[in-house]
mmCIF file of N, CA and C in Angstrom:
data_model
loop_
_atom_site.group_PDB
_atom_site.id
_atom_site.type_symbol
_atom_site.label_atom_id
_atom_site.label_comp_id
_atom_site.label_asym_id
_atom_site.label_seq_id
_atom_site.Cartn_x
_atom_site.Cartn_y
_atom_site.Cartn_z
ATOM 1 N N MET A 1 152.284 63.854 -120.045
ATOM 2 C CA MET A 1 151.708 63.301 -118.833
ATOM 3 C C MET A 1 152.695 63.392 -117.668
ATOM 4 N N ASP A 2 153.965 63.173 -117.978
ATOM 5 C CA ASP A 2 155.006 63.224 -116.949
ATOM 6 C C ASP A 2 155.103 64.628 -116.356
ATOM 7 N N TYR A 3 154.904 65.636 -117.217
ATOM 8 C CA TYR A 3 154.967 67.022 -116.752
ATOM 9 C C TYR A 3 153.869 67.303 -115.728
ATOM 10 N N ILE A 4 152.661 66.798 -115.978
ATOM 11 C CA ILE A 4 151.533 67.007 -115.059
ATOM 12 C C ILE A 4 151.828 66.357 -113.710
ATOM 13 N N GLU A 5 152.408 65.151 -113.734
ATOM 14 C CA GLU A 5 152.758 64.465 -112.486
ATOM 15 C C GLU A 5 153.785 65.257 -111.689
ATOM 16 N N LYS A 6 154.764 65.830 -112.379
ATOM 17 C CA LYS A 6 155.781 66.637 -111.696
ATOM 18 C C LYS A 6 155.149 67.876 -111.060
ATOM 19 N N VAL A 7 154.237 68.516 -111.794
ATOM 20 C CA VAL A 7 153.568 69.707 -111.266
ATOM 21 C C VAL A 7 152.731 69.343 -110.047
ATOM 22 N N LEU A 8 151.992 68.236 -110.125
ATOM 23 C CA LEU A 8 151.179 67.798 -108.982
ATOM 24 C C LEU A 8 152.049 67.480 -107.775
ATOM 25 N N GLU A 9 153.197 66.867 -108.004
ATOM 26 C CA GLU A 9 154.104 66.542 -106.896
ATOM 27 C C GLU A 9 154.623 67.827 -106.237
ATOM 28 N N LYS A 10 154.960 68.816 -107.048
ATOM 29 C CA LYS A 10 155.423 70.102 -106.503
ATOM 30 C C LYS A 10 154.311 70.779 -105.706
ATOM 31 N N LEU A 11 153.071 70.714 -106.213
ATOM 32 C CA LEU A 11 151.947 71.315 -105.500
ATOM 33 C C LEU A 11 151.722 70.612 -104.159
ATOM 34 N N LYS A 12 151.838 69.291 -104.134
ATOM 35 C CA LYS A 12 151.691 68.543 -102.880
ATOM 36 C C LYS A 12 152.763 68.965 -101.877
ATOM 37 N N GLU A 13 153.990 69.118 -102.375
ATOM 38 C CA GLU A 13 155.099 69.521 -101.504
ATOM 39 C C GLU A 13 154.874 70.925 -100.947
ATOM 40 N N LEU A 14 154.421 71.845 -101.791
ATOM 41 C CA LEU A 14 154.154 73.209 -101.332
ATOM 42 C C LEU A 14 153.010 73.230 -100.322
ATOM 43 N N ALA A 15 151.970 72.437 -100.564
ATOM 44 C CA ALA A 15 150.844 72.380 -99.634
ATOM 45 C C ALA A 15 151.294 71.822 -98.289
ATOM 46 N N ARG A 16 152.142 70.800 -98.312
ATOM 47 C CA ARG A 16 152.648 70.221 -97.061
ATOM 48 C C ARG A 16 153.475 71.239 -96.285
ATOM 49 N N LYS A 17 154.318 71.990 -96.992
ATOM 50 C CA LYS A 17 155.128 73.016 -96.334
ATOM 51 C C LYS A 17 154.251 74.114 -95.745
ATOM 52 N N LEU A 18 153.184 74.476 -96.457
ATOM 53 C CA LEU A 18 152.270 75.501 -95.973
ATOM 54 C C LEU A 18 151.566 75.032 -94.703
ATOM 55 N N VAL A 19 151.094 73.797 -94.701
ATOM 56 C CA VAL A 19 150.416 73.253 -93.522
ATOM 57 C C VAL A 19 151.387 73.186 -92.350
ATOM 58 N N GLU A 20 152.626 72.758 -92.602
ATOM 59 C CA GLU A 20 153.635 72.713 -91.536
ATOM 60 C C GLU A 20 153.896 74.099 -90.974
ATOM 61 N N ALA A 21 153.948 75.103 -91.837
ATOM 62 C CA ALA A 21 154.212 76.460 -91.373
ATOM 63 C C ALA A 21 153.062 76.980 -90.517
ATOM 64 N N LEU A 22 151.840 76.610 -90.870
ATOM 65 C CA LEU A 22 150.678 77.102 -90.131
ATOM 66 C C LEU A 22 150.404 76.305 -88.857
ATOM 67 N N LEU A 23 150.553 75.008 -88.928
ATOM 68 C CA LEU A 23 150.160 74.152 -87.807
ATOM 69 C C LEU A 23 151.338 73.529 -87.066
ATOM 70 N N GLY A 24 152.521 73.707 -87.563
ATOM 71 C CA GLY A 24 153.680 73.075 -86.953
ATOM 72 C C GLY A 24 153.983 71.775 -87.681
ATOM 73 N N PRO A 25 155.129 71.183 -87.388
ATOM 74 C CA PRO A 25 155.503 69.945 -88.073
ATOM 75 C C PRO A 25 154.555 68.810 -87.725
ATOM 76 N N GLU A 26 154.529 67.803 -88.588
ATOM 77 C CA GLU A 26 153.663 66.652 -88.350
ATOM 78 C C GLU A 26 154.044 65.993 -87.032
ATOM 79 N N SER A 27 153.047 65.698 -86.241
ATOM 80 C CA SER A 27 153.340 65.050 -84.970
ATOM 81 C C SER A 27 153.642 63.576 -85.208
ATOM 82 N N GLU A 28 154.594 63.078 -84.443
ATOM 83 C CA GLU A 28 154.938 61.665 -84.571
ATOM 84 C C GLU A 28 153.883 60.841 -83.861
ATOM 85 N N PRO A 29 153.554 59.687 -84.398
ATOM 86 C CA PRO A 29 152.560 58.854 -83.715
ATOM 87 C C PRO A 29 153.052 58.438 -82.338
ATOM 88 N N GLU A 30 152.144 58.431 -81.374
ATOM 89 C CA GLU A 30 152.532 58.063 -80.026
ATOM 90 C C GLU A 30 152.835 56.574 -79.971
ATOM 91 N N PRO A 31 153.880 56.212 -79.235
ATOM 92 C CA PRO A 31 154.176 54.780 -79.125
ATOM 93 C C PRO A 31 153.069 54.076 -78.346
ATOM 94 N N GLU A 32 152.830 52.812 -78.713
ATOM 95 C CA GLU A 32 151.794 52.058 -78.016
ATOM 96 C C GLU A 32 152.242 51.767 -76.597
ATOM 97 N N LEU A 33 151.307 51.887 -75.664
ATOM 98 C CA LEU A 33 151.625 51.609 -74.283
ATOM 99 C C LEU A 33 151.713 50.099 -74.065
ATOM 100 N N ILE A 34 152.646 49.699 -73.220
ATOM 101 C CA ILE A 34 152.815 48.281 -72.906
ATOM 102 C C ILE A 34 152.048 48.002 -71.623
ATOM 103 N N PRO A 35 151.084 47.080 -71.657
ATOM 104 C CA PRO A 35 150.335 46.787 -70.432
ATOM 105 C C PRO A 35 151.225 46.136 -69.377
ATOM 106 N N ILE A 36 151.065 46.592 -68.144
ATOM 107 C CA ILE A 36 151.837 46.048 -67.032
ATOM 108 C C ILE A 36 150.891 45.222 -66.171
ATOM 109 N N PRO A 37 151.191 43.938 -66.017
ATOM 110 C CA PRO A 37 150.312 43.107 -65.195
ATOM 111 C C PRO A 37 150.359 43.549 -63.731
ATOM 112 N N VAL A 38 149.193 43.558 -63.099
ATOM 113 C CA VAL A 38 149.103 43.975 -61.696
ATOM 114 C C VAL A 38 148.479 42.829 -60.913
ATOM 115 N N ASN A 39 149.101 42.492 -59.805
ATOM 116 C CA ASN A 39 148.576 41.432 -58.956
ATOM 117 C C ASN A 39 147.501 42.051 -58.072
ATOM 118 N N GLU A 40 146.230 41.862 -58.425
ATOM 119 C CA GLU A 40 145.126 42.492 -57.703
ATOM 120 C C GLU A 40 144.737 41.725 -56.442
ATOM 121 N N ARG A 41 145.140 40.477 -56.288
ATOM 122 C CA ARG A 41 144.757 39.683 -55.135
ATOM 123 C C ARG A 41 145.342 40.261 -53.850
ATOM 124 N N SER A 42 146.582 40.764 -53.912
ATOM 125 C CA SER A 42 147.216 41.282 -52.703
ATOM 126 C C SER A 42 146.638 42.651 -52.321
ATOM 127 N N ARG A 43 146.057 43.366 -53.232
ATOM 128 C CA ARG A 43 145.498 44.694 -52.936
ATOM 129 C C ARG A 43 144.151 44.621 -52.247
ATOM 130 N N ARG A 44 143.418 43.551 -52.374
ATOM 131 C CA ARG A 44 142.065 43.472 -51.838
ATOM 132 C C ARG A 44 142.031 43.258 -50.333
ATOM 133 N N ARG A 45 143.122 42.890 -49.729
ATOM 134 C CA ARG A 45 143.135 42.614 -48.291
ATOM 135 C C ARG A 45 143.091 43.848 -47.458
#
């Protein structure tokens, strides 16, 4: 059973490398934007 797990892990690694080669490296998740409070009362005048 351990042998099958090792083979599956190698296949996953090869598939990941293949996808990276075709599509480029995995993109990093974009950082969440921080909302900036805006004082709208002064803009309405």
